[in-house]
Structures are given as C-alpha cells and as structure tokens.
C-alpha cells in the first residue's frame, strides 16, 4: 500500500521564520557562540530536518527560537517571526520580543515540543491521563472535566494507543509508547508548529520507523509543520521535505531533501552523506570525515569546517562564507555557505546535476484512524 | 551454528583459509534472576530474565563477526560472557578449540580483550593516556622497564592512529574527543596482546562523521594483524559495511547468521527482514515489505516456540509450539525459522515474502 500522492508537500507560506539568530553560552569575552547568525524558515505543513553532530548547536537553535533556553544561554541577536494566521501573512509575532503572557499563550497552543528522552519528560508518579488533562486544563480553562477526558482519549487514539492505557503510569509503557504519549501531548492543542528534538534517538529502529510513519501520517492529516532535529542524516533523507545542515553553530547548507542527497553542494554535507554505509550495492571503503568536530570555545578562523575539508582554499582560513544561493543551481530554495562556489571550477562531488522528478518521501501505509497499538501490553 | 539433525556444533563454512576458529561459544546461555521487594504484603515476585539462550558463535582469525539486534536482545550479555565478565548459566567457551578452564582469568584476558561502548565512562578521568595503556603492558608482562613501557605505549598509540604519540600520551581523557578516547580504549585492549577483540557497540556513542574512522581502524587490525573481532551493534548498515559474517539476535536467541552481504541481500528470517526494512535507507526502492506488530517481548516470560512469532506476519501454528531448528538457506547462511523448513511450503527464491 502506498501513500496517497502528495501533490503539494507544503503550501509555501512561511509559518516560522528564524532570522539571524545568535545564541551565546556565557557572557562577555568567555562567551561561547553556540548559534551564529542562523536563518531558517519553516513553511506551513512542511517537515524541515535540522541535522548536525553533537555540539553543532541544533538543539540550542530550537530552544533559542522558542525562548526555552536556560542560563547560561543568552539570545544575543536576531528575530523569530511566528505567523499565526494563514489568511493574514503580514501578521507576525516576534517570539524574541514577546511578553511572558504572550509566550504562555503561544507555547503549546501554537508551538509545541517533543523532547529527546520521553522517559524523562513524563512525570513518573502521575498517570498518562493526569498528564494529558493537565495540559488541557492549563490552556483550555473553560473545558469541562468530561471534555478534557474525551480529548485525552481522542489524543491517545490519534497516536495509536488504546484508551485503556490512560490509567497507566509511565513505567508501565514501553519506550515507544512513552514517546507516542509525548507526541499526543504535543498535539493536544492542535499546534501549527511541532519541534521534535531527537524524538527517536533512544528507540530501536523498528519502533523509530513506526513512530516516524505516524508523525508523517498525522502531519498529512492535521497539517502542522515539523522542525525535526537529529544527528541521523540518513533518517531525514526519507522523512523531511527540506534539510538544513548545521556545523559549529552555523547552517552550512539547506536544500530540498532529495536535492541534498543527490547533489550536495557543501563539502561537509557531501562527506556526511559518505559517512552512512549503504544497505545496497558493492561494499566500498568509506573514510568518514578526518579530524574531530571543532571545539566551540576555540573555533578555527574562517570557515569552521576548513581544517577537515579536503578542498580548503586559502580564503577559507580567513573569511567566513555566507549562506547564499549557489551559482550553479537554478532552484531558488538552495543555500550553501562555501567559498568553493565562488570558484570557476568546482569539484565533481559538489557539482552533480540536481535530480528531476517527484521528490521521494517516506512511504506510509494507509492510515487506520484510531487503530489501537496492535500488541500493546506493558513490558 | 548447530547442525539441525544431530544438534552438534557445525564446522563453520571452510571456504575461508584465513578463518581459523579462535574463540567459540557453544550453547551459551545466561539467565539473570530478578526479584522485587514485597509491597504491602503482596507476594515477592521472583523471575528469571532469559537474556541469552543457547547461542553458538565462532570468531575466526582475521575476520569480523557482527552480532546485530535491538536493545535487550542479549547481544551485550553475549559479549560480556565471551569476555568472562559474566558467568554463563550454561554452555561453554572454547579458545583455540579447547574449553576454557575455570579461573585463569589472567591468561584468558591476555588472549581476549574487550572495548566498551562508552569511551566517556570506560577511561578513568584522573589517569593519563600513558597510564591507561601501560597498565595492561605491565600486568601482562609485555614490557618491564620504564623505557620499554614508554616505547610500547607510543607504538600502540601510533597503531591506533593517534599521531604524534608523544602529544597524546600525557593527556587526560577529558582533553580528548570521543573518537580519540575510543582509540585509547582500543590501544589499551591491544596492549594485552590479544588475538580476539570484543567490541561492544564501539562507535554508537561517537559522532557520525568519525564512526567510520574507528571502524576502519578495527578493519585494519583485522587485515594486518589477523585479529578475530566481535562487533556488537544495533546498526545493521554498519555491520554490513564492516563485518564478514553477521549473526542476528532477537529476544536472546540467534535467529539468523551468515556472510553479512548475503544476510542483508537475502534475509531469510522475518525478523532480519523487519530490521532491514526499518533501517533508514534513502535508496529504498519501494514501499515497506513487512509490517510487524507490537514490540519486543518480555524476557522474563518469553513467548513459546519461536520468540518472534507474536510479531511475525507469517506465523504458523507450529511457530508458537516449537523452537525452530537452524536451517541452512545458503552457503554458511543459517536461519532459525519454520518457514524455511522442508515440511512447510515457502517460496525460497524471493528474499522478501509477498503477502501473508
């Protein structure tokens, strides 16, 4: 069974625009610049994947954009525009300027999060029901107890958990079910944007696939946008519409998923793609990327990837490249931050032609609305 | 690998001249006893976790054998039993074809060394790299005088590509990156002069971009020094890349084993098919071929018969009743699945069964 053809993956209207965001850890001269001048746009109904190694600033970007950073993290610049109404694209709220009350209204109702370890995000001494209805009570004070209860059942069904699990405590659920509960909770108020920070990293591949299929299915049904943060680029290639790759606090390349996979433009993206062994074809020697990810406290001058880059030029050690449209592409959505694209000659690896035709996305089985999880049972 | 008719351990496929068996597991079984404290007079619950059941495995010189499975399938328990960190409930370990005597851990550890998953936890934060590597050198009497030890430490550091060695020897673990720490852990294992290296998820804690570097290093140790390597992993793509043979475990049992390219190209057991199907794969040609129900079972009360049968889309009545025998499905390729048994019809030519 194949998924119904998605004629249009997303409507093209931006819902969340991150512009020039800067986040530091610490103040003054010892401050570590964790996110530097980052631009990222999330369109309605779009899944944007944000990939990067640990310490590249991908989670900091998400927490900064939602004002969830804790000390010693500080936002030192930029804006995060949220456009709540599809009909009125000129109406925008800058999350970074929002008051506490604005934020309270915005969070969860419009913009929710799923964290990495569901195991630690659920309260171990409260039942699933208590935790789901708590969220509803906080944001929908006018709803009656019964309405909240009904909505909780509905939400669990949405993520494929049978209603009898409402009375369960988190320890009675498997890791996959806990993560589903977290997703249900994130969707409780029908948000427009869901940020998922490594939601499946702690799970097994089989459970991971089930949950990701569910996310895509729900996205197709409910039309929210997803910012999906992960270190696993191979996962994003199947899941995301657009992929942004972060390295040392900056986005170094962003492109539609298939374009990035078939025709990467940044040496880091190309090398990262070469770091995932394939399940098909000849077994060939792959080298990974030499060296180690940089220490954010002492970043090299110029492009941060330059010490590990096989094509590095003298210029790369002096100036930081800007994220711009590569000269060789016609696709308006591509951005790359690399000086090589100013050169007349590009390495073959970085100048492959872009693929044509339908973008390939994760294939989802036909959705069974409200189907309970097949085997269930606490582990 | 057991021979299905007689139940005696089968000789591994002899098409590999360099593959002399070094370390063998025969019927290795580990049951952990668990209990929970009484709550308000309710009975104490006693149970047995069937972590590893009747596992046969052969590690050969100059070959990498991967053990692949999800968390909780018993793969780490198996590695720990082979390292003799955990005592098997049943079964025996053979080194060079001879049963390993009780005790004599010192001699055993000289031959068999382990590299752990987390290089942030397996190195002592207050000791230098030099200390970490010199301890096994002294303990196993491979170097005595200080000058000898220092020379050996530097030689080991260059063997794991930490160049220049002088620069790394006096560093503390926190001054190193994850990949460098794991290389120190490998150098420490090599310091004992082993013939067998057990690597328990050696790269899963490392950044994606440096994983292949560490795997390639282990590959070199296999090719140049003829080490027998056990590679425990949950990542079937890296096992395909790196390992010569592959053993797939599910819920404490081996479900399939064989040459790694063969197993990934023609998976014979539905669980292997599921694992391959679920792995992220940008090159995937079509829709998913297998839909499994539920999640991995409790190992306190494992399912009867084949442990995968409650989730298997092809399950037959016999699967719930009897543990399937190991059935040969190709050269050196064995699957423990009733679907492959001669008494049950199955289209053996299609790698992935269509329909139910």
XYZ file of C-alpha atoms in Angstrom:
735
model
C 0.000 0.000 0.000
C 1.414 3.303 -0.977
C 0.574 6.657 0.419
C -1.854 8.860 -1.467
C 0.145 11.104 -3.727
C 1.108 14.290 -2.033
C 0.644 16.801 -4.800
C 1.887 19.603 -2.625
C 4.080 18.863 0.322
C 3.562 22.292 1.794
C 1.675 25.428 0.921
C 4.752 27.616 0.695
C 3.537 30.131 3.246
C 6.102 30.630 5.979
C 4.830 29.949 9.475
C 8.053 30.318 11.448
C 10.972 32.413 10.312
C 14.223 32.436 12.203
C 16.392 35.347 11.106
C 19.946 35.997 12.135
C 19.537 34.177 15.436
C 22.561 34.300 17.732
C 22.816 32.351 20.947
C 25.733 32.505 23.374
C 26.548 30.434 26.386
C 28.072 32.692 28.988
C 28.656 36.412 28.834
C 31.460 38.690 27.889
C 34.764 37.607 26.461
C 34.472 33.997 27.523
C 31.106 33.551 25.829
C 30.785 30.541 23.541
C 28.867 31.331 20.382
C 26.679 28.265 20.033
C 24.402 29.553 17.278
C 25.707 32.203 14.919
C 23.577 34.257 12.512
C 21.225 31.455 11.660
C 18.362 31.759 9.192
C 15.764 29.046 8.908
C 12.247 29.156 7.522
C 9.512 26.667 8.250
C 6.559 26.672 5.869
C 3.043 25.532 6.632
C 2.770 21.743 6.587
C 6.458 21.321 5.919
C 8.874 18.949 7.637
C 12.232 20.648 7.989
C 15.079 18.456 9.129
C 17.936 20.007 11.035
C 20.965 17.740 11.040
C 24.291 18.152 12.734
C 26.786 16.491 15.000
C 26.640 16.809 18.755
C 27.623 20.297 19.800
C 26.763 21.820 16.422
C 24.074 23.961 18.037
C 20.992 22.295 16.601
C 19.165 21.888 19.909
C 20.316 25.316 21.081
C 18.782 26.769 17.946
C 15.424 25.174 18.770
C 15.498 26.215 22.405
C 16.617 29.711 21.498
C 13.854 30.101 18.932
C 11.221 29.069 21.480
C 12.762 31.065 24.341
C 13.279 27.935 26.385
C 16.986 28.480 26.912
C 18.219 28.325 30.434
C 21.141 30.228 31.859
C 23.913 30.492 30.932
C 22.333 30.548 27.463
C 21.535 34.009 26.132
C 19.960 35.141 22.887
C 22.148 37.954 21.647
C 20.537 38.822 18.383
C 18.109 38.063 15.587
C 14.377 37.611 15.381
C 11.970 34.684 15.307
C 8.774 35.570 13.494
C 5.747 33.421 14.016
C 2.829 33.942 11.674
C -0.253 32.622 13.438
C -2.793 33.180 10.688
C -2.516 31.694 7.218
C -5.055 34.220 5.935
C -3.096 37.182 7.198
C 0.527 36.598 6.252
C 1.504 40.116 7.304
C 0.605 39.415 10.926
C 3.735 38.282 12.709
C 4.731 37.902 16.319
C 8.396 38.160 17.171
C 8.873 35.430 19.748
C 12.062 37.028 20.960
C 10.186 40.236 21.841
C 7.065 38.573 23.195
C 5.987 39.182 26.775
C 5.682 36.330 29.228
C 1.915 36.329 28.811
C 2.187 36.286 25.001
C 4.589 33.406 25.258
C 2.313 31.496 27.583
C -0.484 31.798 25.056
C 1.766 30.901 22.168
C 3.502 27.911 23.642
C 1.811 24.576 23.245
C -1.263 26.084 21.599
C 0.662 27.221 18.536
C 4.097 25.792 19.026
C 4.886 22.621 20.918
C 7.906 20.460 21.561
C 8.767 16.786 21.768
C 11.965 16.165 23.651
C 14.582 13.507 23.155
C 14.017 11.324 26.165
C 10.352 10.692 26.691
C 11.452 8.630 29.663
C 12.457 11.817 31.474
C 9.765 14.106 30.143
C 6.835 12.267 31.700
C 6.162 12.537 35.392
C 6.668 9.054 36.843
C 4.128 9.469 39.658
C 1.220 10.664 37.529
C -0.889 8.621 35.150
C -0.915 9.363 31.447
C -4.441 10.693 31.855
C -3.462 13.151 34.565
C -0.624 14.474 32.474
C -2.667 14.828 29.309
C -5.607 16.530 31.038
C -3.254 18.826 32.960
C -2.048 20.325 29.711
C -5.619 20.764 28.531
C -6.715 22.306 31.817
C -3.902 24.834 31.720
C -4.645 26.046 28.226
C -8.389 25.482 27.920
C -9.712 26.641 31.282
C -13.295 26.648 30.023
C -13.391 22.986 29.101
C -15.218 20.683 31.491
C -13.615 17.662 33.073
C -15.514 15.377 30.715
C -14.447 17.307 27.672
C -10.838 17.103 28.745
C -11.239 13.402 29.364
C -12.705 12.872 25.908
C -9.963 14.859 24.289
C -7.357 12.767 26.120
C -8.885 9.560 24.747
C -9.019 11.093 21.292
C -5.359 12.090 21.504
C -4.200 8.638 22.524
C -6.167 7.124 19.666
C -4.529 9.605 17.335
C -1.127 8.144 18.084
C -2.353 4.558 18.071
C -2.614 3.783 21.770
C -5.801 2.231 23.098
C -7.829 4.251 25.610
C -7.312 1.758 28.437
C -3.723 2.970 28.655
C -4.963 6.253 30.127
C -4.692 4.881 33.625
C -1.148 3.644 33.102
C 1.855 5.145 34.751
C 4.835 5.904 32.525
C 6.797 2.898 33.806
C 4.060 0.605 32.545
C 4.601 1.756 28.972
C 7.341 0.764 26.575
C 9.786 3.404 25.350
C 7.945 3.683 22.046
C 4.578 4.147 23.748
C 6.004 6.841 26.029
C 7.289 8.722 23.010
C 3.844 8.371 21.402
C 2.264 9.838 24.532
C 4.677 12.751 24.270
C 3.673 13.272 20.662
C -0.014 13.090 21.636
C 0.654 15.701 24.291
C 2.426 17.944 21.802
C -0.606 17.725 19.512
C -3.123 18.270 22.320
C -3.975 21.850 21.355
C -3.646 21.486 17.596
C -0.438 23.490 17.287
C 0.790 24.859 13.981
C 4.412 24.041 14.657
C 5.841 20.997 16.401
C 9.551 20.981 17.201
C 10.944 17.485 17.668
C 14.374 17.259 19.229
C 15.835 13.813 18.503
C 12.469 12.191 19.310
C 13.532 8.693 18.337
C 17.218 8.584 19.165
C 16.737 6.443 22.260
C 14.454 3.981 20.454
C 15.066 0.875 18.404
C 14.955 1.139 14.634
C 11.689 -0.745 14.320
C 9.918 1.466 16.867
C 11.571 4.504 15.341
C 10.151 3.721 11.946
C 6.646 3.147 13.359
C 6.702 6.473 15.169
C 8.067 8.431 12.226
C 5.419 6.973 9.937
C 2.845 8.068 12.456
C 4.244 11.592 12.584
C 4.091 11.882 8.799
C 0.584 10.444 8.754
C -0.586 12.945 11.357
C 1.128 15.760 9.544
C -0.731 14.834 6.376
C -3.991 14.700 8.302
C -3.615 17.719 10.574
C -1.311 19.884 8.509
C 1.106 21.069 11.182
C 4.734 21.888 10.414
C 7.604 19.979 11.943
C 11.119 21.061 12.770
C 12.867 17.720 13.181
C 16.252 17.793 14.855
C 18.518 14.778 14.602
C 22.103 13.718 14.110
C 20.965 10.979 11.735
C 21.016 12.470 8.256
C 20.012 9.180 6.633
C 16.737 9.340 8.533
C 15.989 12.874 7.370
C 16.514 11.975 3.742
C 13.409 9.821 3.961
C 11.441 11.988 6.331
C 11.981 15.655 5.612
C 10.889 17.961 2.812
C 13.781 20.301 3.401
C 17.058 19.657 5.181
C 19.340 22.159 6.851
C 22.795 21.034 7.912
C 24.487 22.686 10.845
C 28.160 22.746 11.619
C 29.755 24.615 14.502
C 26.770 26.855 15.136
C 26.020 27.800 11.550
C 23.797 26.383 8.869
C 26.189 25.392 6.094
C 23.670 24.100 3.587
C 19.927 23.911 3.161
C 18.082 22.281 0.304
C 15.109 20.077 -0.541
C 15.865 16.584 0.808
C 16.378 14.775 -2.485
C 18.475 17.594 -3.914
C 20.709 17.449 -0.891
C 21.005 13.677 -1.127
C 21.705 13.507 -4.860
C 23.596 16.736 -5.305
C 25.154 18.113 -2.140
C 26.871 21.463 -2.527
C 28.823 21.817 0.720
C 31.887 19.607 1.317
C 30.609 18.830 4.824
C 27.216 17.643 3.529
C 28.926 15.536 0.884
C 31.287 13.995 3.432
C 28.469 13.409 5.903
C 26.476 11.570 3.255
C 29.567 9.433 2.699
C 29.591 8.539 6.393
C 26.485 6.355 6.253
C 27.206 2.896 4.876
C 24.579 1.748 2.397
C 22.440 -1.351 2.640
C 22.766 -1.976 -1.081
C 25.329 -2.437 -3.763
C 29.050 -3.009 -3.632
C 30.775 -2.757 -0.313
C 33.208 0.090 -0.791
C 35.703 1.656 1.546
C 34.327 4.804 3.104
C 36.504 7.161 5.064
C 34.165 9.278 7.135
C 35.496 12.749 7.866
C 39.061 13.148 9.117
C 39.690 15.025 12.349
C 37.097 15.736 15.005
C 34.236 18.193 15.351
C 35.610 21.566 16.440
C 35.812 22.812 19.973
C 33.250 25.617 20.128
C 35.480 27.501 22.562
C 38.262 27.833 20.026
C 36.806 27.774 16.558
C 39.267 27.957 13.688
C 39.419 31.226 11.770
C 37.333 31.482 8.633
C 35.085 28.554 7.760
C 34.801 26.259 10.802
C 34.927 23.156 8.599
C 38.109 24.245 6.836
C 40.591 22.133 8.908
C 38.677 18.956 7.968
C 37.834 19.991 4.414
C 39.644 18.332 1.556
C 39.050 21.255 -0.783
C 40.020 24.077 1.574
C 41.376 27.227 -0.086
C 43.488 29.959 1.468
C 40.433 32.153 1.574
C 38.619 29.564 3.730
C 41.089 30.149 6.537
C 40.430 33.884 6.540
C 36.806 34.742 5.840
C 33.588 33.102 6.985
C 31.467 32.190 3.949
C 27.884 33.417 3.856
C 24.842 31.274 3.276
C 23.807 32.169 -0.279
C 22.285 30.578 -3.345
C 24.928 28.503 -5.148
C 25.730 29.870 -8.587
C 25.325 26.544 -10.386
C 21.740 25.919 -9.251
C 18.501 27.283 -10.501
C 16.417 26.018 -7.578
C 15.519 29.042 -5.525
C 15.391 27.067 -2.291
C 19.020 26.046 -2.155
C 21.524 27.761 0.094
C 25.133 26.934 0.747
C 27.901 28.587 2.740
C 31.127 27.697 0.951
C 33.756 29.721 -0.868
C 34.228 26.975 -3.437
C 31.079 28.181 -5.128
C 32.832 31.454 -5.952
C 35.450 29.489 -7.895
C 35.232 28.850 -11.593
C 35.967 25.137 -11.116
C 34.016 23.055 -8.650
C 34.987 19.541 -7.571
C 32.813 16.919 -9.292
C 31.475 15.785 -5.959
C 29.932 19.196 -5.337
C 28.619 19.935 -8.799
C 26.449 16.942 -9.567
C 23.307 17.816 -11.519
C 20.159 18.160 -9.482
C 17.675 15.307 -9.710
C 14.428 15.882 -11.550
C 11.025 14.457 -10.978
C 8.965 13.652 -7.959
C 10.568 14.114 -4.592
C 10.741 10.767 -2.820
C 9.372 10.767 0.667
C 8.801 8.228 3.371
C 6.167 5.736 2.257
C 3.398 5.444 4.762
C 0.855 2.669 4.867
C -2.737 3.776 4.544
C -3.709 5.326 7.861
C -6.100 3.460 10.104
C -7.704 6.244 12.116
C -7.858 5.491 15.768
C -6.440 1.998 15.490
C -5.012 0.864 18.814
C -1.439 -0.302 19.007
C -1.555 -3.901 17.839
C 0.005 -5.879 20.620
C 0.335 -3.392 23.391
C 0.761 -4.600 26.920
C 3.253 -3.256 29.376
C 6.746 -4.574 29.140
C 25.577 -22.641 14.405
C 24.216 -26.039 15.201
C 23.588 -28.777 12.783
C 19.852 -29.238 12.781
C 19.775 -33.005 12.521
C 22.279 -34.002 15.152
C 22.436 -30.897 17.284
C 26.220 -30.965 17.274
C 28.091 -27.787 16.503
C 28.663 -27.493 12.808
C 32.079 -26.622 11.481
C 31.896 -23.115 10.060
C 31.990 -22.895 6.303
C 35.540 -23.742 5.331
C 35.759 -21.527 2.276
C 37.909 -19.055 4.156
C 41.502 -20.177 4.538
C 42.492 -17.461 6.981
C 39.436 -18.106 9.084
C 40.838 -20.445 11.693
C 38.399 -20.522 14.618
C 39.893 -18.816 17.658
C 37.074 -18.271 20.087
C 33.908 -20.324 20.069
C 30.714 -20.104 22.058
C 28.769 -23.318 22.414
C 25.245 -23.188 23.706
C 25.984 -20.112 25.778
C 23.021 -19.296 27.984
C 22.575 -16.602 30.589
C 19.623 -16.292 32.912
C 19.560 -13.394 35.334
C 17.498 -13.780 38.456
C 15.352 -10.810 39.362
C 13.130 -10.109 42.307
C 11.164 -7.180 43.525
C 10.559 -6.253 47.116
C 7.212 -7.039 48.727
C 4.803 -4.116 48.660
C 2.114 -4.092 51.374
C 2.119 -7.828 51.850
C 1.863 -8.653 48.159
C 3.907 -11.656 47.221
C 7.514 -11.204 46.278
C 7.917 -11.618 42.614
C 10.763 -13.775 41.520
C 11.593 -14.158 37.898
C 14.287 -15.145 35.519
C 15.348 -12.919 32.672
C 16.234 -15.214 29.792
C 18.829 -12.834 28.451
C 20.745 -15.176 26.209
C 19.653 -18.618 25.132
C 21.751 -21.342 23.587
C 23.971 -19.140 21.446
C 26.611 -20.662 19.201
C 29.142 -18.356 17.658
C 32.598 -18.722 16.165
C 35.143 -15.949 15.942
C 37.802 -16.579 13.331
C 41.253 -15.125 12.935
C 41.332 -12.188 10.535
C 37.557 -11.908 10.439
C 34.953 -9.602 11.884
C 31.786 -11.229 13.161
C 28.916 -8.865 13.857
C 26.162 -9.516 16.359
C 23.178 -7.396 15.387
C 19.983 -6.808 17.298
C 17.819 -4.294 19.085
C 18.369 -3.230 22.660
C 17.567 -6.016 25.066
C 18.210 -8.829 22.594
C 21.134 -10.189 24.603
C 23.964 -9.064 22.370
C 25.878 -7.264 25.096
C 25.318 -10.138 27.524
C 26.851 -12.406 24.924
C 29.896 -10.144 24.567
C 30.256 -9.963 28.332
C 30.089 -13.729 28.649
C 32.765 -14.069 25.997
C 34.876 -11.543 27.907
C 34.171 -13.616 31.037
C 32.788 -10.611 32.838
C 29.535 -12.500 33.297
C 29.424 -16.189 34.128
C 27.288 -18.200 31.730
C 24.405 -20.182 33.206
C 25.073 -22.959 30.709
C 27.293 -23.606 27.768
C 30.993 -23.369 27.238
C 33.616 -21.151 25.684
C 36.379 -22.674 23.583
C 39.649 -20.895 22.959
C 41.702 -22.442 20.139
C 39.369 -25.397 20.243
C 39.999 -26.161 23.917
C 37.467 -25.500 26.667
C 38.459 -22.542 28.785
C 39.424 -23.729 32.282
C 37.844 -22.223 35.368
C 39.653 -19.258 36.790
C 42.899 -18.457 34.980
C 41.385 -15.126 34.013
C 44.812 -13.585 33.675
C 45.768 -15.897 30.840
C 42.350 -15.558 29.256
C 42.480 -11.771 29.297
C 45.862 -11.881 27.665
C 44.153 -13.504 24.683
C 40.717 -11.903 24.733
C 40.122 -8.199 25.296
C 37.016 -6.035 25.230
C 36.301 -2.465 24.116
C 33.242 -0.948 25.743
C 30.536 1.210 24.284
C 31.050 4.439 26.170
C 34.566 5.880 25.956
C 33.472 8.652 28.336
C 32.896 6.069 31.068
C 35.477 3.402 30.308
C 38.530 5.603 30.871
C 39.432 6.781 34.345
C 39.232 10.588 34.340
C 42.172 11.016 36.734
C 44.647 8.869 34.817
C 46.634 9.852 31.766
C 46.535 8.048 28.461
C 50.006 6.706 29.217
C 48.828 5.170 32.489
C 45.788 3.557 30.865
C 47.903 1.854 28.254
C 50.892 0.986 30.414
C 48.843 -0.923 32.990
C 47.969 -3.858 30.736
C 51.541 -3.817 29.363
C 52.928 -4.352 32.849
C 50.190 -6.676 34.063
C 50.675 -8.969 31.107
C 54.477 -8.709 31.340
C 54.807 -7.332 27.866
C 57.141 -4.556 28.967
C 59.058 -4.155 32.169
C 61.464 -1.230 32.304
C 60.102 2.285 32.017
C 61.828 2.917 28.734
C 60.338 -0.270 27.315
C 56.881 0.628 28.555
C 57.060 4.140 27.130
C 58.214 2.861 23.768
C 55.391 0.315 23.757
C 52.820 2.965 24.693
C 53.936 5.169 21.828
C 53.921 2.248 19.418
C 50.360 1.389 20.469
C 49.225 4.987 20.072
C 50.533 5.076 16.532
C 48.864 1.752 15.844
C 45.513 3.361 16.671
C 46.443 6.436 14.581
C 46.862 8.851 17.458
C 49.758 10.716 15.874
C 52.101 12.078 17.031
C 52.009 9.690 20.014
C 54.131 11.938 22.204
C 51.414 14.552 22.062
C 48.676 12.220 23.242
C 50.462 10.080 25.818
C 50.297 12.574 28.654
C 46.800 13.846 28.060
C 43.909 13.168 30.381
C 40.681 11.689 28.982
C 38.782 14.991 29.204
C 41.280 16.571 26.830
C 40.363 14.103 24.102
C 37.378 13.930 21.783
C 35.077 10.918 21.806
C 36.775 9.320 18.828
C 40.211 9.796 20.327
C 39.068 8.299 23.624
C 37.706 5.255 21.856
C 41.070 4.881 20.118
C 42.759 4.974 23.518
C 40.361 2.275 24.708
C 41.300 0.181 21.674
C 45.017 0.770 22.318
C 44.503 -0.330 25.913
C 42.853 -3.537 24.724
C 45.676 -4.144 22.236
C 48.272 -3.610 24.964
C 47.487 -7.024 26.403
C 48.471 -8.577 23.068
C 45.129 -10.251 22.373
C 44.134 -12.447 19.464
C 40.463 -11.699 19.997
C 38.940 -8.252 20.329
C 35.361 -7.957 21.551
C 33.934 -4.582 20.551
C 30.635 -3.815 22.245
C 28.961 -1.016 20.242
C 32.339 0.705 19.823
C 31.031 3.567 17.705
C 27.452 4.155 18.784
C 28.436 6.927 21.219
C 30.566 8.699 18.626
C 29.628 11.386 16.156
C 28.538 10.120 12.780
C 31.458 11.706 10.951
C 34.100 9.889 12.993
C 32.442 6.466 13.283
C 33.851 5.162 10.040
C 37.350 6.190 11.072
C 37.176 3.969 14.150
C 35.577 1.104 12.223
C 38.250 1.363 9.526
C 40.907 1.207 12.238
C 39.391 -2.016 13.573
C 39.244 -3.273 9.996
C 42.955 -2.633 9.619
C 43.706 -4.550 12.804
C 41.787 -7.443 11.321
C 43.525 -7.301 7.954
C 47.076 -6.570 9.047
C 47.288 -8.273 12.410
C 44.765 -11.032 11.863
C 42.713 -10.237 14.950
C 39.427 -12.027 15.415
C 36.892 -9.284 16.107
C 33.395 -9.456 17.527
C 31.416 -6.375 16.541
C 28.284 -5.911 18.614
C 25.924 -3.343 17.123
C 22.332 -2.310 16.590
C 23.171 -0.708 13.258
C 22.771 -3.311 10.543
C 24.149 -0.991 7.858
C 27.461 -0.605 9.668
C 27.569 -4.372 10.261
C 27.136 -4.901 6.536
C 29.893 -2.419 5.839
C 32.382 -3.734 8.340
C 31.703 -7.371 9.187
C 32.476 -10.541 7.238
C 29.808 -12.585 8.937
C 26.723 -11.483 10.749
C 24.635 -13.027 13.500
C 21.204 -11.545 14.110
C 19.741 -11.932 17.592
C 16.191 -11.444 18.762
C 14.990 -11.725 22.350
C 18.015 -13.699 23.482
C 18.219 -16.127 20.583
C 20.142 -16.215 17.336
C 17.617 -16.033 14.503
C 19.939 -15.857 11.526
C 23.610 -15.954 10.708
C 25.723 -15.959 7.591
C 28.019 -13.872 5.401
C 26.995 -10.272 6.010
C 26.399 -9.340 2.364
C 24.306 -12.455 1.913
C 22.239 -11.845 5.046
C 21.497 -8.239 4.115
C 20.776 -9.026 0.463
C 18.669 -12.127 1.111
C 17.411 -12.031 4.677
C 15.774 -15.379 5.446
C 14.243 -14.708 8.838
C 11.240 -12.358 9.066
C 12.932 -10.528 11.939
C 16.014 -9.800 9.847
C 13.693 -8.577 7.117
C 11.983 -6.304 9.613
C 15.281 -4.958 10.877
C 16.478 -4.197 7.354
C 13.150 -2.719 6.424
C 13.120 -0.376 9.384
C 16.680 0.849 8.937
C 16.911 4.348 7.464
C 17.617 3.904 3.804
C 17.479 6.804 1.348
C 17.943 4.362 -1.542
C 14.883 2.316 -0.664
C 13.292 1.186 -3.888
C 9.714 0.526 -2.887
C 7.292 0.556 -0.017
C 7.960 -1.382 3.138
C 7.662 -5.109 2.751
C 6.984 -6.189 6.258
C 4.723 -4.858 8.958
C 5.399 -6.199 12.394
C 3.026 -5.907 15.282
C 3.858 -4.795 18.787
C 7.237 -4.627 20.347
C 9.944 -6.913 21.664
C 8.712 -9.394 24.296
C 9.458 -9.569 27.981
C 12.421 -11.828 28.590
C 11.016 -12.864 31.967
C 8.200 -14.687 30.193
C 9.490 -15.167 26.651
C 6.980 -16.410 24.066
C 6.842 -20.167 23.484
C 8.303 -21.650 20.333
C 9.889 -19.032 18.142
C 10.275 -15.871 20.201
C 9.358 -13.726 17.223
C 6.057 -15.471 16.476
C 3.721 -12.986 18.251
C 5.023 -10.219 15.985
C 5.624 -12.238 12.843
C 3.259 -11.587 9.934
C 3.930 -15.112 8.608
C 3.463 -17.014 11.878
C 2.051 -20.545 11.626
C 0.683 -22.746 14.415
C 3.981 -24.607 14.709
C 5.823 -21.363 15.429
C 4.042 -20.996 18.764
C 4.730 -24.585 19.735
C 8.288 -25.428 18.904
C 11.543 -23.574 18.760
C 12.548 -23.666 15.085
C 15.737 -25.569 14.224
C 18.647 -23.909 12.453
C 18.069 -24.457 8.761
C 20.657 -23.885 6.088
C 19.408 -21.457 3.444
C 22.657 -20.930 1.577
C 26.373 -21.376 1.889
C 27.162 -20.675 5.523
C 23.789 -18.963 5.825
C 21.538 -20.332 8.555
C 18.093 -19.204 9.695
C 16.058 -20.422 12.655
C 12.633 -20.198 11.050
C 9.937 -22.771 10.366
C 9.111 -21.053 7.090
C 12.379 -22.418 5.757
C 11.707 -25.962 6.914
C 11.073 -28.594 4.261
C 7.756 -29.549 5.871
C 6.337 -26.108 5.257
C 5.943 -24.611 1.824
C 7.677 -21.366 1.191
C 8.959 -19.604 -1.879
C 12.647 -19.723 -1.081
C 13.743 -17.764 -4.131
C 12.153 -14.500 -3.069
C 14.190 -12.728 -0.451
C 11.171 -10.997 0.976
C 7.884 -12.846 1.047
C 4.906 -11.192 -0.560
C 1.561 -11.297 1.163
C 0.789 -13.170 4.310
